[in-house]
Coordinates of C-alpha atoms and ligand atoms in Angstrom, one line a residue:
M1180 CA 94.8 -216.8 94.2
T1181 CA 95.9 -213.5 95.8
T1182 CA 93.8 -210.4 96.2
A1183 CA 96.5 -208.3 94.6
T1184 CA 96.6 -210.2 91.3
I1185 CA 92.8 -210.3 91.1
T1186 CA 92.6 -206.6 91.8
S1187 CA 95.1 -205.7 89.2
Y1188 CA 93.5 -208.1 86.6
L1189 CA 90.1 -206.4 87.2
S1190 CA 91.4 -202.9 87.0
E1191 CA 93.4 -203.7 83.8
H1192 CA 90.3 -205.1 82.2
R1193 CA 87.8 -202.7 83.6
E1194 CA 87.3 -200.6 80.4
R1195 CA 86.6 -203.7 78.4
H1196 CA 84.3 -205.1 81.0
L1197 CA 82.3 -201.9 81.1
E1198 CA 82.1 -201.9 77.2
E1199 CA 80.8 -205.5 77.3
L1200 CA 78.3 -204.6 79.9
K1201 CA 77.1 -201.7 77.8
D1202 CA 76.7 -204.0 74.9
L1203 CA 74.5 -206.3 76.9
L1204 CA 72.5 -203.5 78.4
S1205 CA 71.8 -202.1 74.9
V1206 CA 69.7 -205.2 74.1
P1207 CA 66.0 -204.3 74.9
S1208 CA 65.1 -207.7 76.4
V1209 CA 61.7 -206.8 77.8
S1210 CA 60.2 -210.2 78.5
A1211 CA 56.7 -208.9 79.1
L1212 CA 56.3 -207.4 75.6
P1213 CA 56.0 -209.8 72.6
A1214 CA 57.2 -207.0 70.3
H1215 CA 60.6 -207.5 72.0
N1216 CA 60.7 -211.3 71.7
A1217 CA 63.6 -211.2 69.2
D1218 CA 65.5 -208.8 71.4
T1219 CA 64.9 -211.1 74.4
L1220 CA 66.3 -214.0 72.4
R1221 CA 69.3 -211.9 71.5
A1222 CA 70.0 -211.3 75.2
A1223 CA 69.9 -215.0 75.8
E1224 CA 72.3 -215.6 72.9
W1225 CA 74.5 -212.8 74.3
M1226 CA 74.7 -214.6 77.7
S1227 CA 75.4 -218.0 76.2
E1228 CA 78.2 -216.5 74.0
S1229 CA 79.7 -214.9 77.0
L1230 CA 79.6 -218.1 78.9
R1231 CA 81.3 -219.9 76.0
K1232 CA 84.0 -217.3 76.0
L1233 CA 84.5 -217.8 79.7
G1234 CA 85.2 -221.4 79.0
M1235 CA 81.9 -222.9 80.2
E1236 CA 80.8 -226.1 78.5
N1237 CA 77.4 -227.6 77.6
V1238 CA 76.2 -224.1 77.0
A1239 CA 72.7 -224.2 75.6
L1240 CA 69.5 -222.3 75.3
H1241 CA 66.9 -224.6 76.8
P1242 CA 63.6 -223.7 75.1
T1243 CA 60.4 -223.1 77.1
I1244 CA 57.0 -222.1 75.8
G1245 CA 58.2 -218.6 76.8
H1246 CA 61.8 -217.3 76.7
P1247 CA 64.7 -219.8 76.8
I1248 CA 66.8 -220.6 79.8
V1249 CA 70.5 -220.3 79.4
Y1250 CA 72.6 -223.0 80.9
G1251 CA 76.4 -223.6 81.0
D1252 CA 78.8 -225.5 83.2
W1253 CA 82.5 -226.0 84.1
L1254 CA 83.0 -229.3 85.9
H1255 CA 86.7 -229.6 85.9
A1256 CA 87.3 -229.1 89.6
G1257 CA 86.5 -232.7 89.9
E1258 CA 83.7 -234.9 91.1
D1259 CA 84.9 -234.8 94.7
K1260 CA 84.7 -231.0 94.7
P1261 CA 81.5 -229.0 95.6
T1262 CA 79.4 -227.5 92.8
V1263 CA 78.0 -224.0 92.8
L1264 CA 75.0 -222.9 90.8
I1265 CA 74.7 -219.3 89.9
Y1266 CA 71.2 -218.1 89.1
G1267 CA 70.4 -214.8 87.3
H1268 CA 68.1 -213.4 84.7
Y1269 CA 68.7 -211.6 81.4
D1270 CA 65.2 -210.2 80.9
V1271 CA 64.3 -206.7 82.1
Q1272 CA 61.2 -204.7 83.1
P1273 CA 59.4 -202.5 80.6
V1274 CA 60.7 -198.9 80.4
D1275 CA 57.6 -196.7 80.4
P1276 CA 57.1 -193.9 81.2
L1277 CA 59.9 -193.2 78.7
H1278 CA 59.9 -189.4 79.1
L1279 CA 61.1 -189.7 82.7
W1280 CA 64.5 -191.2 81.6
D1281 CA 67.3 -188.7 81.4
T1282 CA 69.1 -190.9 78.8
P1283 CA 67.4 -193.6 76.7
P1284 CA 67.0 -196.9 78.7
F1285 CA 68.8 -199.0 76.1
E1286 CA 71.6 -196.5 75.4
P1287 CA 73.8 -197.2 78.4
A1288 CA 75.4 -194.0 79.8
I1289 CA 77.9 -193.5 82.5
R1290 CA 77.5 -190.4 84.7
D1291 CA 77.9 -189.5 88.4
E1292 CA 79.9 -192.8 88.8
R1293 CA 76.9 -194.8 87.8
I1294 CA 75.9 -196.7 84.7
Y1295 CA 72.4 -195.9 83.6
A1296 CA 70.3 -198.3 81.6
R1297 CA 67.3 -200.7 82.1
G1298 CA 68.8 -203.9 83.6
A1299 CA 71.9 -202.2 84.9
S1300 CA 71.2 -203.4 88.4
D1301 CA 68.2 -205.8 87.9
D1302 CA 69.7 -208.2 86.8
K1303 CA 71.9 -208.0 83.8
G1304 CA 74.6 -206.1 85.6
Q1305 CA 74.7 -208.4 88.5
T1306 CA 74.6 -211.6 86.4
F1307 CA 77.4 -210.2 84.2
M1308 CA 79.5 -209.6 87.3
H1309 CA 79.4 -213.3 88.1
I1310 CA 80.8 -214.1 84.6
K1311 CA 83.5 -211.5 84.9
A1312 CA 84.5 -212.6 88.5
L1313 CA 85.0 -216.2 87.2
E1314 CA 86.9 -214.8 84.2
A1315 CA 89.3 -213.0 86.6
V1316 CA 89.8 -216.1 88.8
L1317 CA 90.4 -218.3 85.7
A1318 CA 92.8 -215.8 84.1
T1319 CA 94.9 -215.4 87.2
T1320 CA 94.9 -218.9 88.6
G1321 CA 94.2 -221.0 85.5
T1322 CA 91.4 -222.9 87.4
L1323 CA 88.3 -222.6 89.6
P1324 CA 88.0 -224.0 93.1
F1325 CA 84.6 -225.5 92.5
N1326 CA 82.5 -226.9 89.7
F1327 CA 80.3 -224.1 88.4
K1328 CA 76.9 -224.1 86.7
F1329 CA 74.9 -221.1 85.4
C1330 CA 71.2 -221.0 85.1
I1331 CA 70.1 -217.6 83.6
E1332 CA 66.4 -217.3 82.8
G1333 CA 64.5 -214.8 80.7
E1334 CA 61.2 -214.6 82.4
E1335 CA 61.9 -213.4 86.0
E1336 CA 60.2 -210.1 85.4
V1337 CA 57.0 -211.9 84.3
G1338 CA 57.0 -214.2 87.3
S1339 CA 59.2 -217.1 86.1
P1340 CA 56.3 -219.1 84.7
N1341 CA 58.5 -221.8 83.2
L1342 CA 61.4 -222.0 85.5
P1343 CA 59.9 -224.3 88.2
A1344 CA 59.1 -227.0 85.6
F1345 CA 62.6 -226.6 84.1
I1346 CA 64.2 -227.0 87.5
E1347 CA 62.0 -229.9 88.4
Q1348 CA 62.8 -231.7 85.0
N1349 CA 66.5 -230.9 85.3
K1350 CA 67.2 -231.6 88.9
K1351 CA 70.4 -233.6 88.0
L1352 CA 71.7 -231.0 85.5
L1353 CA 71.3 -228.2 88.1
A1354 CA 72.3 -230.2 91.2
A1355 CA 74.5 -228.1 93.4
D1356 CA 76.0 -227.8 96.9
V1357 CA 75.5 -224.0 97.0
V1358 CA 73.2 -221.7 95.1
V1359 CA 74.2 -218.1 94.7
V1360 CA 71.8 -215.4 93.5
S1361 CA 72.8 -211.8 93.0
D1362 CA 69.5 -210.1 92.3
T1363 CA 68.9 -208.1 95.5
S1364 CA 70.1 -204.9 97.1
M1365 CA 72.2 -203.8 100.1
I1366 CA 70.2 -202.3 102.9
E1367 CA 72.0 -199.0 102.2
E1368 CA 75.2 -197.6 100.7
D1369 CA 78.3 -199.2 102.1
K1370 CA 76.3 -201.7 104.1
P1371 CA 76.9 -205.0 102.5
T1372 CA 73.9 -207.2 103.2
I1373 CA 73.1 -210.9 103.2
C1374 CA 69.5 -211.8 103.2
Y1375 CA 69.4 -215.4 104.3
G1376 CA 65.7 -216.1 104.6
L1377 CA 62.3 -215.1 103.1
R1378 CA 58.8 -215.6 104.2
G1379 CA 56.4 -217.8 102.3
M1380 CA 52.8 -217.1 101.5
C1381 CA 49.4 -218.7 101.3
G1382 CA 46.1 -217.0 100.6
F1383 CA 42.4 -217.7 100.4
Q1384 CA 39.1 -216.1 99.8
L1385 CA 36.0 -216.3 102.0
D1386 CA 32.7 -216.2 100.2
V1387 CA 29.7 -215.9 102.6
K1388 CA 26.3 -216.5 101.1
G1389 CA 23.0 -215.6 102.9
P1390 CA 19.6 -215.1 101.3
K1391 CA 19.3 -215.8 97.6
R1392 CA 18.9 -212.0 96.9
D1393 CA 19.4 -208.7 98.6
L1394 CA 16.6 -208.2 101.2
H1395 CA 14.8 -205.1 102.6
S1396 CA 16.2 -204.6 106.0
G1397 CA 12.9 -203.4 107.3
L1398 CA 11.0 -206.5 106.2
Y1399 CA 13.7 -209.1 107.1
G1400 CA 16.3 -207.5 109.2
G1401 CA 16.6 -209.2 112.6
A1402 CA 15.2 -212.5 111.3
V1403 CA 17.7 -213.4 108.5
A1404 CA 21.4 -213.7 109.0
N1405 CA 23.4 -210.8 107.4
P1406 CA 26.4 -212.1 105.5
I1407 CA 28.4 -209.0 106.2
H1408 CA 27.9 -209.6 110.0
A1409 CA 29.0 -213.2 109.4
V1410 CA 32.2 -212.1 107.6
V1411 CA 33.0 -209.6 110.3
E1412 CA 32.5 -212.2 113.0
L1413 CA 34.7 -214.7 111.1
L1414 CA 37.4 -212.1 110.5
G1415 CA 37.3 -211.1 114.1
S1416 CA 38.0 -214.7 115.2
F1417 CA 41.5 -214.8 113.5
H1418 CA 43.4 -212.7 116.1
D1419 CA 43.3 -212.0 119.8
G1420 CA 43.7 -208.5 121.3
D1421 CA 47.5 -208.8 121.2
G1422 CA 47.9 -209.4 117.5
V1423 CA 48.4 -213.1 118.0
V1424 CA 46.8 -215.4 115.4
T1425 CA 44.3 -217.6 117.1
V1426 CA 44.1 -220.4 114.5
D1427 CA 44.7 -223.7 116.3
G1428 CA 48.2 -225.0 115.5
F1429 CA 49.2 -221.9 113.5
Y1430 CA 52.5 -221.4 115.4
D1431 CA 53.3 -225.1 116.0
K1432 CA 56.1 -225.3 113.5
V1433 CA 57.6 -221.8 113.8
V1434 CA 61.3 -222.0 114.4
P1435 CA 62.4 -219.6 117.0
L1436 CA 65.3 -217.2 116.4
T1437 CA 68.7 -218.1 117.7
V1438 CA 70.7 -215.8 120.0
E1439 CA 73.1 -215.0 117.1
E1440 CA 70.2 -214.0 114.8
K1441 CA 68.6 -211.8 117.4
A1442 CA 72.0 -210.0 118.0
A1443 CA 72.5 -209.6 114.2
F1444 CA 69.1 -207.9 113.8
E1445 CA 69.7 -205.7 116.8
A1446 CA 73.0 -204.6 115.3
I1447 CA 71.1 -203.2 112.2
G1448 CA 69.6 -200.5 114.3
F1449 CA 66.0 -199.5 113.8
D1450 CA 64.8 -195.9 113.9
E1451 CA 61.2 -196.2 115.0
A1452 CA 60.5 -192.5 114.6
V1453 CA 61.6 -192.5 111.0
V1454 CA 59.6 -195.5 110.0
K1455 CA 56.5 -194.3 111.8
E1456 CA 56.8 -191.0 110.0
E1457 CA 57.4 -192.8 106.7
V1458 CA 54.2 -194.8 107.0
G1459 CA 52.2 -192.3 108.9
V1460 CA 51.3 -194.1 112.0
Q1461 CA 51.4 -193.0 115.7
E1462 CA 52.3 -196.4 117.0
F1463 CA 53.3 -199.8 115.9
Y1464 CA 51.1 -202.9 116.5
G1465 CA 51.9 -206.6 116.7
E1466 CA 52.8 -209.5 118.8
K1467 CA 54.2 -208.6 122.2
G1468 CA 57.9 -209.3 122.8
Y1469 CA 59.0 -209.0 119.2
S1470 CA 60.9 -206.2 117.5
F1471 CA 59.8 -204.6 114.2
Y1472 CA 62.2 -206.8 112.2
E1473 CA 61.2 -209.9 114.1
R1474 CA 57.5 -209.2 113.4
T1475 CA 58.1 -208.6 109.7
W1476 CA 60.8 -211.2 109.0
V1477 CA 60.5 -214.1 111.3
R1478 CA 57.0 -214.2 112.6
P1479 CA 54.0 -215.4 110.5
T1480 CA 51.0 -213.2 109.9
L1481 CA 47.4 -213.4 108.8
E1482 CA 46.4 -210.3 107.0
I1483 CA 42.9 -209.3 105.8
N1484 CA 43.6 -207.7 102.4
G1485 CA 40.1 -206.9 101.3
V1486 CA 36.5 -207.0 102.5
Y1487 CA 33.5 -206.3 100.3
G1488 CA 29.8 -206.7 100.1
G1489 CA 26.6 -204.7 100.4
F1490 CA 25.9 -201.1 99.5
Q1491 CA 28.9 -199.0 98.6
G1492 CA 27.2 -195.9 97.1
D1493 CA 26.6 -192.4 98.6
G1494 CA 24.0 -192.1 101.4
I1495 CA 22.4 -195.1 102.9
K1496 CA 20.4 -198.1 101.5
T1497 CA 18.5 -200.2 103.9
V1498 CA 19.6 -203.5 102.4
L1499 CA 20.4 -206.9 104.0
P1500 CA 22.9 -208.0 101.4
S1501 CA 22.8 -211.5 100.0
E1502 CA 26.6 -212.1 100.1
A1503 CA 29.9 -210.8 101.4
H1504 CA 33.5 -211.6 100.8
A1505 CA 37.0 -211.3 102.2
K1506 CA 40.5 -211.9 100.8
I1507 CA 43.1 -213.1 103.3
T1508 CA 46.8 -213.9 103.0
C1509 CA 49.3 -215.3 105.4
R1510 CA 53.0 -214.7 105.4
L1511 CA 54.7 -217.9 106.5
V1512 CA 58.0 -218.6 108.2
P1513 CA 60.2 -221.7 108.5
D1514 CA 59.1 -224.5 109.1
Q1515 CA 55.4 -223.7 108.4
D1516 CA 54.0 -225.6 105.4
P1517 CA 51.6 -223.7 103.2
D1518 CA 49.3 -226.7 102.7
E1519 CA 49.2 -227.5 106.4
I1520 CA 48.4 -223.9 107.2
L1521 CA 45.6 -223.8 104.6
A1522 CA 44.1 -226.9 106.2
L1523 CA 44.2 -225.3 109.6
L1524 CA 42.6 -222.2 108.3
Q1525 CA 39.8 -224.2 106.7
E1526 CA 39.2 -226.0 109.9
H1527 CA 39.1 -222.7 111.8
V1528 CA 36.5 -221.3 109.3
T1529 CA 34.4 -224.5 109.7
M1530 CA 34.5 -224.2 113.5
H1531 CA 33.7 -220.5 113.5
K1532 CA 31.1 -220.4 110.8
P1533 CA 28.2 -218.3 112.1
A1534 CA 24.7 -219.6 111.9
G1535 CA 22.4 -218.8 109.0
V1536 CA 25.0 -218.5 106.2
E1537 CA 27.0 -220.7 103.9
V1538 CA 30.8 -220.2 103.7
T1539 CA 33.1 -221.3 101.0
V1540 CA 36.9 -221.1 101.1
S1541 CA 38.8 -220.9 97.8
L1542 CA 42.6 -221.2 97.9
F1543 CA 45.1 -219.1 95.9
D1544 CA 48.7 -219.6 94.9
K1545 CA 51.1 -220.4 97.7
G1546 CA 54.8 -220.5 98.3
A1547 CA 57.0 -222.0 101.0
P1548 CA 59.2 -220.0 103.3
F1549 CA 62.9 -220.4 103.0
V1550 CA 65.9 -219.9 105.2
T1551 CA 69.5 -220.9 104.9
P1552 CA 70.7 -221.5 108.5
F1553 CA 72.5 -218.3 109.7
N1554 CA 75.5 -220.3 110.7
H1555 CA 75.8 -222.2 107.4
P1556 CA 79.4 -222.0 106.1
A1557 CA 78.2 -220.7 102.8
I1558 CA 76.5 -217.8 104.5
Q1559 CA 79.4 -217.0 106.9
A1560 CA 81.9 -217.2 104.1
A1561 CA 79.9 -214.7 102.1
S1562 CA 79.9 -212.4 105.1
R1563 CA 83.7 -212.6 105.4
A1564 CA 84.1 -211.9 101.7
F1565 CA 82.0 -208.7 102.1
E1566 CA 83.9 -207.6 105.1
K1567 CA 87.3 -208.2 103.4
V1568 CA 86.3 -205.8 100.5
W1569 CA 84.1 -203.3 102.2
E1570 CA 85.9 -203.2 105.5
V1571 CA 82.7 -203.0 107.6
P1572 CA 80.6 -205.7 109.3
T1573 CA 78.1 -207.4 107.1
T1574 CA 74.5 -206.7 107.8
F1575 CA 72.2 -209.8 108.0
T1576 CA 68.6 -209.5 107.1
R1577 CA 65.7 -211.7 106.3
G1578 CA 62.9 -210.6 104.0
G1579 CA 59.3 -210.2 104.9
G1580 CA 58.2 -210.8 101.4
S1581 CA 58.6 -213.8 99.0
L1582 CA 60.8 -214.5 96.0
P1583 CA 59.0 -217.4 94.3
I1584 CA 62.2 -218.5 92.3
V1585 CA 64.1 -218.7 95.6
S1586 CA 61.6 -221.0 97.2
T1587 CA 61.5 -223.2 94.1
L1588 CA 65.4 -223.5 94.0
D1589 CA 65.3 -224.2 97.7
E1590 CA 62.6 -226.9 97.5
V1591 CA 63.8 -228.7 94.5
L1592 CA 67.6 -228.5 94.7
Q1593 CA 67.7 -228.7 98.5
A1594 CA 70.9 -226.7 98.6
P1595 CA 71.8 -223.6 100.7
I1596 CA 70.9 -220.4 98.9
V1597 CA 73.1 -217.3 99.3
L1598 CA 71.5 -214.0 98.3
M1599 CA 74.5 -211.8 97.6
G1600 CA 73.1 -208.6 96.2
F1601 CA 75.1 -205.6 95.1
G1602 CA 72.3 -203.3 94.2
L1603 CA 71.4 -200.1 96.2
P1604 CA 68.0 -198.7 97.1
S1605 CA 68.9 -195.8 94.8
D1606 CA 69.2 -198.0 91.8
N1607 CA 65.7 -197.2 90.6
V1608 CA 65.0 -200.8 89.7
H1609 CA 61.7 -201.2 87.8
A1610 CA 61.6 -197.4 87.4
P1611 CA 62.9 -194.7 85.1
N1612 CA 66.7 -194.1 85.3
E1613 CA 67.6 -197.5 86.5
N1614 CA 71.3 -197.5 87.3
F1615 CA 74.1 -199.4 89.0
K1616 CA 76.8 -197.7 91.0
L1617 CA 80.3 -198.4 89.6
K1618 CA 81.7 -198.6 93.1
N1619 CA 79.4 -201.5 93.7
F1620 CA 80.3 -203.0 90.3
D1621 CA 84.0 -202.8 91.2
K1622 CA 83.8 -203.9 94.8
G1623 CA 81.1 -206.5 93.9
L1624 CA 83.5 -208.2 91.5
L1625 CA 86.2 -208.3 94.2
T1626 CA 83.7 -209.6 96.7
L1627 CA 82.7 -212.4 94.4
C1628 CA 86.3 -213.4 93.8
A1629 CA 86.9 -213.2 97.6
Y1630 CA 83.8 -215.3 98.2
W1631 CA 85.1 -218.2 96.1
E1632 CA 88.3 -218.1 98.1
E1633 CA 86.5 -217.9 101.5
L1634 CA 84.0 -220.6 100.5
A1635 CA 86.8 -222.9 99.4
A1636 CA 88.5 -222.4 102.8
A1637 CA 85.2 -222.9 104.7
L1638 CA 84.4 -226.1 102.8
D1639 CA 88.0 -227.3 103.0
V1640 CA 88.6 -227.4 99.3
E1641 CA 92.3 -227.1 98.3
Ligands
ZN1449 ZN1 65.7 -209.2 89.2

């Protein structure tokens, strides 16, 4: 495969590709709204038809109790060749407030070198690009360097309720050596970005119970424990004065950054003044010796998200409340295990429980952190593909938040995950006037084609 033939194929077929994309974007597959169930199904069928045309086999809509999952594969590279799984989603966010759209969300329109429509960036446009990149490789070389599988779901925008069970039940069907997901953004325009890790999460609620009813603070204050005092004492016990979490064993499994990763984060550049202004604080806070990106991407946290109890009205009320509550979440990093951390937190609460109150801990949903090693060939090949097409160094990031589907793919399939996103912060995803920049569409297609070539070289596939 040569870059020149791919480039000319893509430019020759660009008009048709854009027409096809418009066709896909005109289907209002809003997964959250039952009124759009037939449309959402139509988008699934559109995807499967498109996979069939591409030459994928075993194309099927796998039913779930919600929207179906589209699967298709091409396994003709041979059993000895690696397999790549491409994940995407064909469902979109609701469109309201509708009056803020300059053109209707399901009547795709091209203006200012962008294509406007719900799903243009998230994620129909980016999923479509994967299909078209493989079309270009197949058309110009007659073959593909790897076995390919597609898994395109229709419930990402409602939290992927049925995907984990599907992956779990179809481990063999989906088994892959590399998983590629294009559902994220570049850090800014012309800065191709690879996010190679995300934090996990676990959360719990503290319920502190004191006297069986609210008491008069004049009659009982000083002699009966106040649950709010107890909550404050407990909450205060989670950190020391330097922002370090004091829960025993909390940091035991945290993997330190490598020298290469530190250098990659430093290369991004961080304008402290801009971010301070943006969030409205005079100074940052956090663990000593770590940069902003390190604190938010690769260090775990324990955050108190809410505290409530007692009298909240105007003026004062001399009450000794009967209960108080707090909600707490932790952001976790590799190799912390959410269950182990929850056990440590429970132990901490038991050890620090103030006298005179009862404390219960209830656990919330949790998700494991994920990282594909920075030096993994699948990550470094992606970086080279970006650099080839964009002609600037690739930016490496990690995310402070969590993407539940990614941790499920990571945990069940045990394959490196490459997040190659072509969106931009200006794409207005989940908002009115969602759009996708055509430059990113064009260069993104080239990048994906270049990636298969770079990855083949990295994995030593002829
Ligand atoms: Zn998405």
